[in-house]
Amino acid sequence: MAARWAASTVYQIYPRSFADANGDGFGDLRGILGRVDYLARLGIDVVWLSPIYPSPDVDNGYDISDYEGVDPRYGSLADFDELLAALHARDIKLIMDLVVNHTSDQHAWFAASRSSRSDPKRDWYFWRPARPGTTPGTPGAEPNNWGSFFSGPAWRFDPETGEYYLHVFAAQQPDLNWENGAVRAAIYAMMRGWLDRGVDGFRMDVINLISKDPSLPDGPTIAGLRYGLGVPHFVGGPRLHEYLAEMRREVFARYDRALFTVGETPLVTVEQAQRLCDPGPCGLDMVFSFDHMMADYGASKFDLQPLDLRKLKAIFTRWQEGLAEAGWNSLYWANHDQPRAVSRFGDDGAHRVRSAKLLATALHLQRGTPYVYQGEELGMTNVPFASLDELRDVESRNFAEEALAAGADPDAVLSQLRVASRDNARTPMHWDATPSAGFSSGRPWLPVNPNYREINAAAAEADPDSVFHHYRRLVALRRSDPVVAFGAYRELLPDHESVYAFTRTNGAELLLVLCNFSGREVRAAVPEAGRWAAAGIVLSNYGAAGAPVVEGGDFRLRPWEAVVLRRSLRGVTSRSGT
Ligand code: NOJ
């Protein structure tokens, strides 16, 4: 089932930062409408739109106060319909962000729920009394020891009714109680509403967190950490598969067109991913694994370490092999929750263009469905934030507040956030070299990255050697080449510390992918190097400089070189990917 998206590429739009048509400094639907031809030129098949629903914006729209509307800052439902039609006219599908682990605390459901202990919606969220023997509302009185993903405890005391509610993200994002059938029915009805409107599916925010152990027990504690770990009690929880099977019956099964479903699934294992994608129980098309995003974590996500390529390769290979027969991989380096890929895994200085193309090649040549996050196709970089005050992201701000309160050095905290903050990915898209990067005629809600005069879409489209055109070729290659879409993956040289090498094989057709993740020239003892030396180049980031040289049975790869070669066991063929 999932393999039906094998030839597709998804493009993620973070709407507040994509394009602003009305000059209020905030991206909007008409802004996106003005850029659909850009998306068509890139060639992508599916747009994933991050939330556009009404929201008080504590977590940039991932705190939704009305699932059925469009926030007026983005436009209207009529604008939405126009955008959907414009995408469909270009053969591009649109998937919505489905954020149903939690709502905003400003959602009418939560307002009712918090209004009294006897309200019919009280049980739509998790309300619990203080821990026995404690004074409600004081530190340590929380119903259990779970910490929130966004710092502090996962509970907030509500003096009105004298109980706590659960929020595994920000305090303004109370968790919905999926144990309650009326909650599920309301969510399914809302999903059908969007599908009836014509959308093509959903990206499901933290969908593997929706089933919690209803006894909400304390989690394990870790030395040095103030709060316990709730995750064993709500990641891949007891009724997750049952809920997804029900969602499938109540929503997706009622439509006879191909709908696209991808689950965002933190901490998911290969085995769980197989099950979530199994057409029997759950039937998601694919899930997002986080393992490769954690390959460079030190003590936490705010403690990024130099990448150990061998570790990253082992993770990719485990997922490629693990989902070869069952399930399907989502391939991504970047999204609105991650710093910019070229700054994190490449070289955003002298080798920016080449390393951005290498990252694209290493990912898009794998088996799965690739995701491109806005600006990644330009090689956009992290932002030189000058002070903590410039950060807007709730996760970054809470982290800084907690670290400073614990006595951390503000410069050290700023250095961590410059590398790891989600705001790196959230500055406005660079369209051209005019003020505010052509994003807005007003003052952007988050300042543009100062390097927009050099890195922008207009310049990239005009330059045949740009990162943009490399992505365009990769997207086209996936659509036209069954080896890229379906071929079996086999890793070569797993112990090489700077070369990622693998083959893709479909019948008699073979591709070899070689990527030098370093700024040095390196040698790679690829099996059958002599035969590959005579193969045709499908794609390279060294352009006219041609294929790497084979010397003494080794490939000699230049700094950040990425090359894809093709051989046919029926005879060597040569082709160009342009
Ligand atoms: C995952 C989203 O991608 C992220 O941006 C958000 O903060 C959390 N889920 C909570 O909704």
Coordinates of C-alpha atoms and ligand atoms in Angstrom, one line a residue:
M1 CA 0.0 0.0 0.0
A2 CA 2.5 2.5 1.2
A3 CA 4.7 1.9 -1.8
R4 CA 2.1 3.7 -3.9
W5 CA 4.0 6.9 -2.8
A6 CA 7.4 5.5 -3.9
A7 CA 7.7 7.9 -6.9
S8 CA 6.4 10.9 -4.9
T9 CA 8.2 13.7 -3.2
V10 CA 6.6 15.8 -0.4
Y11 CA 7.2 19.5 0.2
Q12 CA 6.5 20.9 3.6
I13 CA 5.2 24.5 3.9
Y14 CA 5.4 26.3 7.2
P15 CA 2.8 28.9 6.3
R16 CA 3.7 31.7 8.6
S17 CA 7.2 31.8 7.0
F18 CA 6.5 30.9 3.4
A19 CA 5.1 34.0 1.6
D20 CA 3.1 37.0 2.9
A21 CA 0.6 38.4 0.4
N22 CA -1.0 41.1 2.5
G23 CA 2.1 42.8 4.0
D24 CA 1.4 42.1 7.7
G25 CA 4.7 40.3 8.1
F26 CA 3.0 36.9 8.5
G27 CA 2.8 34.3 5.7
D28 CA -0.7 33.5 4.4
L29 CA -2.7 31.3 2.0
R30 CA -2.7 33.9 -0.8
G31 CA 1.1 34.1 -0.4
I32 CA 1.3 30.4 -1.0
L33 CA -1.1 30.7 -3.9
G34 CA 1.3 33.2 -5.5
R35 CA 4.1 30.5 -5.3
V36 CA 2.3 27.4 -6.6
D37 CA 4.2 27.6 -9.9
Y38 CA 7.5 27.6 -8.0
L39 CA 6.4 24.3 -6.4
A40 CA 5.3 23.0 -9.8
R41 CA 8.8 23.9 -11.3
L42 CA 10.5 22.1 -8.4
G43 CA 8.3 19.2 -9.5
I44 CA 7.0 18.0 -6.1
D45 CA 3.9 15.8 -5.8
V46 CA 2.5 16.6 -2.4
V47 CA 2.4 19.6 -0.2
W48 CA 2.2 19.2 3.6
L49 CA 0.8 22.3 5.1
S50 CA 1.7 22.9 8.7
P51 CA -1.3 24.1 10.8
I52 CA -3.4 27.0 9.4
Y53 CA -6.2 26.7 11.9
P54 CA -7.2 29.4 14.5
S55 CA -4.7 29.3 17.2
P56 CA -3.5 31.5 20.1
D57 CA -0.1 30.6 18.7
V58 CA 1.8 29.5 21.8
D59 CA 3.3 26.7 19.7
N60 CA 3.0 28.4 16.3
G61 CA -0.3 26.8 15.4
Y62 CA 0.3 23.4 16.9
D63 CA -2.1 24.6 19.7
I64 CA -5.4 24.6 17.8
S65 CA -8.5 26.4 19.1
D66 CA -10.8 25.5 16.2
Y67 CA -10.1 22.5 14.0
E68 CA -12.6 23.5 11.4
G69 CA -11.6 27.0 10.5
V70 CA -8.7 29.0 9.1
D71 CA -6.9 31.5 11.3
P72 CA -7.8 35.0 9.8
R73 CA -4.1 35.8 9.7
Y74 CA -3.8 33.1 7.0
G75 CA -6.9 34.1 5.2
S76 CA -10.3 32.4 4.8
L77 CA -11.8 29.1 3.9
A78 CA -12.4 30.5 0.4
D79 CA -8.7 31.3 0.1
F80 CA -8.0 27.7 1.2
D81 CA -10.4 26.3 -1.4
E82 CA -8.7 28.4 -4.1
L83 CA -5.2 27.2 -3.0
L84 CA -6.4 23.6 -3.0
A85 CA -7.8 24.0 -6.5
A86 CA -4.6 25.7 -7.8
L87 CA -2.5 22.8 -6.4
H88 CA -4.8 20.1 -7.9
A89 CA -4.7 21.9 -11.2
R90 CA -1.0 21.3 -11.2
D91 CA -1.3 17.7 -10.1
I92 CA -0.1 18.5 -6.6
K93 CA -1.8 16.9 -3.6
L94 CA -2.4 18.8 -0.3
I95 CA -2.2 17.1 3.1
M96 CA -3.1 18.9 6.3
D97 CA -1.5 18.8 9.7
L98 CA -3.7 16.8 12.1
V99 CA -2.9 17.8 15.7
V100 CA -5.1 15.7 17.9
N101 CA -3.0 14.6 20.8
H102 CA -3.9 17.9 22.3
T103 CA -5.8 21.1 21.6
S104 CA -5.2 24.7 22.6
D105 CA -6.3 25.6 26.1
Q106 CA -8.5 28.2 24.2
H107 CA -10.4 25.5 22.3
A108 CA -14.2 25.5 23.2
W109 CA -13.8 21.8 24.3
F110 CA -11.2 22.7 26.9
A111 CA -13.1 25.8 28.0
A112 CA -16.1 23.5 28.8
S113 CA -13.9 20.9 30.3
R114 CA -12.3 23.3 32.8
S115 CA -15.5 25.0 33.6
S116 CA -16.6 22.5 36.3
R117 CA -15.9 19.0 37.5
S118 CA -19.3 17.9 36.4
D119 CA -19.2 19.4 32.8
P120 CA -20.0 16.7 30.2
K121 CA -16.7 17.5 28.6
R122 CA -14.7 17.2 31.8
D123 CA -13.5 13.7 30.8
W124 CA -12.4 14.9 27.3
Y125 CA -9.1 15.8 28.9
F126 CA -7.0 14.3 31.8
W127 CA -8.0 15.9 35.1
R128 CA -6.5 14.5 38.3
P129 CA -6.3 15.6 41.9
A130 CA -3.1 16.5 43.6
R131 CA -0.9 13.7 44.8
P132 CA -2.3 12.5 48.2
G133 CA -0.8 14.2 51.2
T134 CA 0.4 17.3 49.3
T135 CA -0.9 20.8 49.1
P136 CA -2.5 21.3 45.6
G137 CA -0.7 23.8 43.5
T138 CA 2.6 23.5 45.2
P139 CA 5.8 22.0 43.7
G140 CA 5.7 18.2 44.0
A141 CA 2.0 18.0 44.3
E142 CA 1.5 17.1 40.7
P143 CA -0.5 13.9 40.2
N144 CA 2.5 12.1 38.8
N145 CA 6.2 12.8 38.1
W146 CA 6.1 13.3 34.4
G147 CA 8.0 16.1 32.8
S148 CA 6.8 18.0 29.8
F149 CA 8.6 17.9 26.5
F150 CA 8.8 21.7 26.7
S151 CA 10.4 21.9 30.2
G152 CA 8.7 21.8 33.6
P153 CA 6.1 19.4 34.9
A154 CA 3.5 17.9 32.5
W155 CA 0.7 19.1 34.8
R156 CA -0.9 22.5 35.4
F157 CA -3.0 23.2 38.4
D158 CA -6.3 24.9 37.7
P159 CA -7.4 26.7 40.9
E160 CA -11.0 27.1 39.6
T161 CA -11.8 23.5 40.1
G162 CA -8.9 22.5 42.3
E163 CA -7.5 19.8 39.9
Y164 CA -4.6 19.4 37.5
Y165 CA -4.7 18.8 33.8
L166 CA -2.1 16.9 31.7
H167 CA -0.1 18.6 29.0
V168 CA 2.9 16.6 27.6
F169 CA 3.8 19.7 25.6
A170 CA 3.3 23.4 26.7
A171 CA 0.9 24.2 29.5
Q172 CA -1.4 25.8 26.9
Q173 CA -1.7 22.4 25.0
P174 CA -3.8 20.1 27.2
D175 CA -3.9 16.5 26.1
L176 CA -7.1 15.0 24.8
N177 CA -8.4 11.9 26.5
W178 CA -8.8 9.4 23.6
E179 CA -10.3 6.9 26.1
N180 CA -13.5 8.9 25.7
G181 CA -15.4 7.7 22.6
A182 CA -17.1 11.1 22.1
V183 CA -13.6 12.7 21.7
R184 CA -12.7 10.2 19.0
A185 CA -16.0 10.6 17.2
A186 CA -15.6 14.4 17.2
I187 CA -12.1 14.1 15.7
Y188 CA -13.2 11.7 13.0
A189 CA -16.1 14.0 12.0
M190 CA -13.6 16.9 11.8
M191 CA -11.3 14.8 9.6
R192 CA -14.1 13.8 7.3
G193 CA -15.0 17.5 7.0
W194 CA -11.5 18.3 5.6
L195 CA -11.5 15.2 3.3
D196 CA -15.0 16.2 2.0
R197 CA -13.5 19.6 1.2
G198 CA -11.0 17.8 -1.0
V199 CA -7.8 17.5 0.9
D200 CA -5.7 14.5 0.1
G201 CA -4.7 13.2 3.6
F202 CA -3.0 14.1 6.8
R203 CA 0.4 14.4 8.5
M204 CA -0.5 13.2 12.0
D205 CA 1.3 15.1 14.7
V206 CA 2.7 12.9 17.5
I207 CA 0.1 10.3 16.6
N208 CA 1.8 7.6 18.6
L209 CA 1.2 9.5 21.8
I210 CA -2.6 9.5 21.8
S211 CA -3.1 6.4 23.9
K212 CA -2.1 6.9 27.5
D213 CA -2.1 4.3 30.3
P214 CA -5.2 5.6 32.0
S215 CA -3.7 5.0 35.5
L216 CA -1.1 7.6 34.5
P217 CA 1.6 6.0 36.8
D218 CA 4.9 7.7 37.7
G219 CA 7.6 7.2 35.1
P220 CA 11.2 6.1 35.7
T221 CA 13.5 8.7 37.1
I222 CA 17.0 9.6 35.8
A223 CA 19.7 10.9 38.0
G224 CA 20.2 14.6 37.5
L225 CA 16.8 15.1 35.9
R226 CA 14.1 16.8 37.9
Y227 CA 11.1 15.1 36.4
G228 CA 10.4 11.4 35.6
L229 CA 10.0 10.0 32.1
G230 CA 6.3 9.7 31.1
V231 CA 7.1 8.2 27.7
P232 CA 6.9 4.5 28.7
H233 CA 3.3 5.2 29.6
F234 CA 2.2 7.1 26.5
V235 CA 4.5 6.4 23.5
G236 CA 2.9 3.5 21.6
G237 CA 0.3 3.2 24.3
P238 CA -2.0 0.3 25.0
R239 CA -4.9 1.3 22.6
L240 CA -2.9 3.0 19.8
H241 CA -3.6 0.4 17.2
E242 CA -7.2 0.1 18.2
Y243 CA -7.7 3.8 17.8
L244 CA -5.9 3.9 14.4
A245 CA -8.0 1.0 13.2
E246 CA -11.1 2.8 14.2
M247 CA -9.9 6.0 12.5
R248 CA -9.4 4.0 9.4
R249 CA -12.9 2.5 9.5
E250 CA -14.6 5.8 10.5
V251 CA -12.6 8.1 8.2
F252 CA -10.3 6.8 5.5
A253 CA -12.3 3.7 4.5
R254 CA -15.2 5.9 3.5
Y255 CA -13.4 7.5 0.6
D256 CA -12.5 5.7 -2.6
R257 CA -9.6 8.0 -3.6
A258 CA -6.0 7.5 -2.6
L259 CA -5.4 9.3 0.6
F260 CA -1.9 10.0 2.0
T261 CA -1.3 9.3 5.6
V262 CA 2.0 9.8 7.5
G263 CA 2.3 9.5 11.2
E264 CA 4.8 11.6 13.2
T265 CA 6.0 9.1 15.7
P266 CA 8.8 10.1 18.1
L267 CA 10.8 7.2 19.5
V268 CA 9.2 4.7 17.2
T269 CA 11.1 1.4 16.6
V270 CA 11.3 -0.5 13.3
E271 CA 9.0 -3.1 14.6
Q272 CA 6.4 -0.6 15.7
A273 CA 6.7 1.2 12.3
Q274 CA 6.0 -2.1 10.5
R275 CA 2.9 -2.6 12.6
L276 CA 1.7 1.0 12.2
C277 CA 2.0 0.7 8.4
D278 CA 0.5 -2.8 8.3
P279 CA -2.6 -2.6 6.0
G280 CA -4.3 -5.0 8.5
P281 CA -4.5 -3.1 11.8
C282 CA -3.6 0.5 11.3
G283 CA -2.8 1.1 7.7
L284 CA -0.7 4.3 7.8
D285 CA 1.2 4.8 4.6
M286 CA 4.4 5.7 6.5
V287 CA 5.8 7.1 9.7
F288 CA 8.5 9.5 10.6
S289 CA 11.3 7.8 12.5
F290 CA 13.4 10.1 14.7
D291 CA 16.5 7.8 15.1
H292 CA 18.6 9.6 12.6
M293 CA 17.6 13.0 14.0
M294 CA 19.1 11.8 17.4
A295 CA 22.3 10.5 15.9
D296 CA 24.2 13.7 17.0
Y297 CA 22.5 14.2 20.3
G298 CA 24.7 14.5 23.4
A299 CA 23.0 14.7 26.8
S300 CA 19.9 16.3 25.1
K301 CA 18.7 17.8 21.9
F302 CA 20.3 21.0 23.0
D303 CA 23.6 19.4 23.2
L304 CA 24.4 18.5 19.6
Q305 CA 27.7 16.8 19.0
P306 CA 29.9 16.4 15.9
L307 CA 28.3 13.8 13.7
D308 CA 29.6 10.3 13.8
L309 CA 28.8 9.2 10.2
R310 CA 29.1 5.5 11.0
K311 CA 26.4 5.8 13.6
L312 CA 24.1 7.7 11.1
K313 CA 24.7 5.2 8.4
A314 CA 23.9 2.3 10.7
I315 CA 20.6 4.0 11.5
F316 CA 19.7 4.6 7.9
T317 CA 20.6 1.0 7.0
R318 CA 18.6 -0.4 9.9
W319 CA 15.5 1.4 8.7
Q320 CA 16.1 0.7 5.0
E321 CA 16.5 -3.0 5.8
G322 CA 13.8 -3.1 8.5
L323 CA 11.1 -1.7 6.2
A324 CA 12.2 -3.5 3.0
E325 CA 9.3 -5.9 3.1
A326 CA 6.8 -4.3 5.4
G327 CA 6.1 -0.6 6.0
W328 CA 7.6 2.3 4.2
N329 CA 10.2 4.9 5.0
S330 CA 9.7 8.7 5.2
L331 CA 13.0 10.2 4.2
Y332 CA 13.9 13.6 5.8
W333 CA 16.7 15.8 7.0
A334 CA 14.7 18.8 8.0
N335 CA 11.4 20.1 9.1
H336 CA 10.1 23.0 11.2
D337 CA 11.3 21.2 14.4
Q338 CA 15.0 20.8 13.3
P339 CA 17.8 23.2 12.7
R340 CA 18.8 23.6 9.0
A341 CA 20.3 20.4 7.6
V342 CA 23.2 22.0 5.7
S343 CA 24.4 23.7 8.9
R344 CA 23.9 20.5 11.0
F345 CA 25.2 17.7 8.7
G346 CA 27.0 19.6 5.9
D347 CA 29.3 22.6 5.7
D348 CA 27.4 25.9 5.6
G349 CA 30.6 27.8 4.8
A350 CA 32.9 27.2 1.8
H351 CA 31.1 24.0 0.8
R352 CA 27.5 25.0 1.3
V353 CA 26.3 24.3 -2.2
R354 CA 28.1 21.1 -2.6
S355 CA 27.3 19.7 0.8
A356 CA 23.6 20.7 0.5
K357 CA 23.5 18.7 -2.8
L358 CA 25.3 15.8 -1.1
L359 CA 22.7 15.7 1.6
A360 CA 19.9 15.7 -0.9
T361 CA 21.6 12.9 -2.9
A362 CA 22.2 10.7 0.1
L363 CA 18.6 11.0 1.2
H364 CA 16.6 11.0 -2.1
L365 CA 18.4 8.0 -3.4
Q366 CA 17.2 5.9 -0.5
R367 CA 14.0 3.8 -0.7
G368 CA 11.1 5.7 0.7
T369 CA 9.2 8.9 0.2
P370 CA 11.4 12.0 0.5
Y371 CA 10.3 15.2 2.3
V372 CA 11.7 18.6 1.4
Y373 CA 11.3 21.4 4.0
Q374 CA 10.9 24.9 2.6
G375 CA 14.2 26.5 1.9
E376 CA 16.1 23.2 2.1
E377 CA 16.0 23.2 -1.7
L378 CA 18.0 26.5 -1.6
G379 CA 20.5 25.3 1.0
M380 CA 19.2 27.7 3.6
T381 CA 21.3 27.8 6.7
N382 CA 21.0 28.3 10.5
V383 CA 20.7 31.8 11.8
P384 CA 23.3 33.9 13.7
F385 CA 20.9 34.8 16.5
A386 CA 22.5 37.6 18.5
S387 CA 20.6 37.3 21.7
L388 CA 18.1 35.0 23.5
D389 CA 15.5 37.7 23.0
E390 CA 15.5 37.0 19.3
L391 CA 14.1 33.5 19.8
R392 CA 10.3 33.0 19.5
D393 CA 9.9 29.3 19.8
V394 CA 8.2 28.1 23.0
E395 CA 10.5 25.1 23.4
S396 CA 13.7 27.2 23.0
R397 CA 12.4 29.9 25.4
N398 CA 11.3 27.5 28.0
F399 CA 14.6 25.7 27.8
A400 CA 16.5 29.0 28.2
E401 CA 14.4 30.1 31.1
E402 CA 14.9 26.8 32.9
A403 CA 18.6 26.7 32.2
L404 CA 19.1 30.3 33.3
A405 CA 17.1 29.8 36.5
A406 CA 19.4 26.8 37.2
G407 CA 22.4 29.2 36.9
A408 CA 23.6 28.4 33.4
D409 CA 25.8 31.0 31.6
P410 CA 23.6 33.0 29.1
D411 CA 26.3 32.8 26.4
A412 CA 26.5 29.1 26.7
V413 CA 22.7 28.8 26.4
L414 CA 22.7 31.1 23.4
S415 CA 25.4 29.0 21.7
Q416 CA 23.3 25.8 22.3
L417 CA 20.2 27.4 20.8
R418 CA 22.0 28.8 17.8
V419 CA 22.9 25.3 16.9
A420 CA 19.7 23.5 17.9
S421 CA 16.8 25.9 18.2
R422 CA 13.7 25.2 16.0
D423 CA 13.7 28.9 15.1
N424 CA 16.6 28.2 12.7
A425 CA 14.2 26.6 10.4
R426 CA 11.4 29.1 11.0
T427 CA 12.8 32.4 9.6
P428 CA 11.1 33.5 6.4
M429 CA 11.7 31.8 3.1
H430 CA 14.2 33.6 0.8
W431 CA 12.5 34.5 -2.5
D432 CA 14.8 37.1 -3.8
A433 CA 17.4 39.8 -2.9
T434 CA 14.9 42.6 -2.2
P435 CA 14.4 43.7 1.5
S436 CA 12.9 41.0 3.7
A437 CA 13.9 38.5 1.0
G438 CA 10.7 39.1 -1.0
F439 CA 8.8 37.3 1.8
S440 CA 6.8 40.3 2.9
S441 CA 6.4 44.0 2.2
G442 CA 6.0 44.5 5.9
R443 CA 8.1 43.6 9.0
P444 CA 8.5 39.8 9.1
W445 CA 7.3 38.1 12.3
L446 CA 10.7 36.6 12.7
P447 CA 13.7 38.4 11.1
V448 CA 15.0 37.0 7.9
N449 CA 18.4 35.3 7.9
P450 CA 20.9 38.0 6.8
N451 CA 22.4 35.8 4.1
Y452 CA 19.2 36.1 1.9
R453 CA 20.9 38.3 -0.7
E454 CA 23.2 35.4 -1.6
I455 CA 20.8 32.5 -0.9
N456 CA 17.4 33.0 -2.5
A457 CA 15.0 31.3 -4.9
A458 CA 15.4 33.8 -7.7
A459 CA 19.2 33.4 -7.8
A460 CA 18.9 29.6 -7.5
E461 CA 16.4 29.2 -10.3
A462 CA 18.6 31.3 -12.6
D463 CA 21.7 29.2 -11.9
P464 CA 21.6 25.7 -13.5
D465 CA 24.2 24.5 -10.9
S466 CA 22.2 25.6 -7.9
V467 CA 21.0 23.4 -5.0
F468 CA 17.4 24.1 -6.3
H469 CA 18.2 22.4 -9.7
H470 CA 19.8 19.5 -8.0
Y471 CA 16.6 18.9 -6.0
R472 CA 14.6 19.3 -9.1
R473 CA 16.6 16.6 -10.8
L474 CA 16.3 14.3 -7.8
V475 CA 12.5 14.8 -7.7
A476 CA 12.3 14.1 -11.5
L477 CA 14.6 11.1 -11.2
R478 CA 12.4 9.4 -8.6
R479 CA 9.4 9.8 -10.7
S480 CA 11.0 8.5 -13.9
D481 CA 13.3 5.8 -12.6
P482 CA 11.9 2.6 -11.0
V483 CA 15.3 1.7 -9.5
V484 CA 15.1 4.9 -7.4
A485 CA 11.5 4.3 -6.5
F486 CA 11.6 0.6 -5.8
G487 CA 15.1 -0.8 -6.0
A488 CA 16.5 -2.8 -3.1
Y489 CA 19.0 -1.0 -0.9
R490 CA 22.4 -2.5 0.1
E491 CA 25.0 -0.5 2.1
L492 CA 28.7 -0.8 1.2
L493 CA 31.6 0.2 3.4
P494 CA 29.7 0.5 6.7
D495 CA 32.9 1.2 8.6
H496 CA 34.2 4.0 6.4
E497 CA 34.2 7.1 8.6
S498 CA 33.4 9.7 5.9
V499 CA 31.9 7.9 2.9
Y500 CA 28.2 6.8 2.7
A501 CA 28.0 4.2 -0.1
F502 CA 25.1 2.1 -1.1
T503 CA 23.6 0.4 -4.1
R504 CA 20.0 0.2 -5.3
T505 CA 19.0 -2.7 -7.5
N506 CA 15.9 -3.4 -9.5
G507 CA 16.2 -6.5 -11.7
A508 CA 19.2 -6.0 -13.9
E509 CA 19.5 -2.3 -13.2
L510 CA 22.0 -1.1 -10.6
L511 CA 22.7 2.3 -9.1
L512 CA 25.8 3.1 -7.0
V513 CA 25.6 6.1 -4.6
L514 CA 28.8 7.5 -3.2
C515 CA 28.8 10.5 -0.8
N516 CA 31.9 11.9 0.9
F517 CA 30.6 13.6 4.1
S518 CA 33.9 15.5 4.6
G519 CA 35.8 18.5 3.3
R520 CA 38.8 16.2 2.5
E521 CA 39.7 14.1 -0.5
V522 CA 39.2 10.4 0.6
R523 CA 39.6 7.0 -0.9
A524 CA 36.8 4.4 -1.0
A525 CA 37.4 0.7 -1.7
V526 CA 34.1 0.1 -3.5
P527 CA 33.7 -3.5 -4.7
E528 CA 33.9 -3.8 -8.5
A529 CA 35.3 -0.2 -8.6
G530 CA 36.8 -1.0 -12.0
R531 CA 33.4 -1.9 -13.5
W532 CA 31.7 1.1 -11.9
A533 CA 34.4 3.4 -13.3
A534 CA 33.0 2.7 -16.8
A535 CA 29.4 3.3 -15.7
G536 CA 27.3 6.2 -16.7
I537 CA 26.8 9.2 -14.4
V538 CA 23.2 9.7 -13.4
L539 CA 23.8 12.7 -11.1
S540 CA 26.8 14.4 -9.6
N541 CA 27.6 17.6 -7.6
Y542 CA 30.8 18.1 -9.5
G543 CA 29.0 18.9 -12.7
A544 CA 31.3 19.2 -15.7
A545 CA 34.3 17.9 -13.7
G546 CA 32.9 14.5 -14.3
A547 CA 33.0 11.2 -12.4
P548 CA 35.5 10.5 -9.6
V549 CA 38.7 8.8 -10.6
V550 CA 39.3 5.1 -9.8
E551 CA 42.9 4.4 -8.8
G552 CA 44.3 1.1 -7.6
G553 CA 40.8 -0.2 -7.2
D554 CA 39.7 2.7 -5.0
F555 CA 37.4 5.6 -5.8
R556 CA 39.0 8.9 -5.1
L557 CA 36.3 11.2 -3.8
R558 CA 36.7 15.0 -3.8
P559 CA 35.5 17.2 -0.8
W560 CA 31.7 16.7 -0.3
E561 CA 31.5 14.8 -3.5
A562 CA 28.2 13.0 -4.2
V563 CA 27.8 10.9 -7.3
V564 CA 25.2 8.4 -8.6
L565 CA 26.3 5.9 -11.2
R566 CA 24.3 3.5 -13.2
R567 CA 25.1 0.0 -14.6
S568 CA 22.9 -2.5 -16.3
L569 CA 23.8 -6.1 -16.0
R570 CA 22.6 -6.4 -19.5
G571 CA 25.4 -4.0 -20.5
V572 CA 26.7 -0.7 -19.4
T573 CA 24.3 2.2 -20.1
S574 CA 24.9 5.8 -19.8
R575 CA 22.3 8.5 -19.1
S576 CA 22.0 11.9 -17.8
G577 CA 19.6 13.0 -15.0
T578 CA 19.0 16.5 -16.3
Ligands
NOJ1 C1 5.2 18.0 16.8 C2 5.3 19.3 16.0 O1 6.0 19.0 14.8 C3 5.9 20.3 16.8 O2 6.2 21.5 16.1 C4 5.0 20.6 18.0 O3 5.6 21.5 18.9 C5 4.7 19.4 18.8 N1 4.4 18.2 17.9 C6 3.4 19.6 19.6 O4 2.3 19.7 18.8

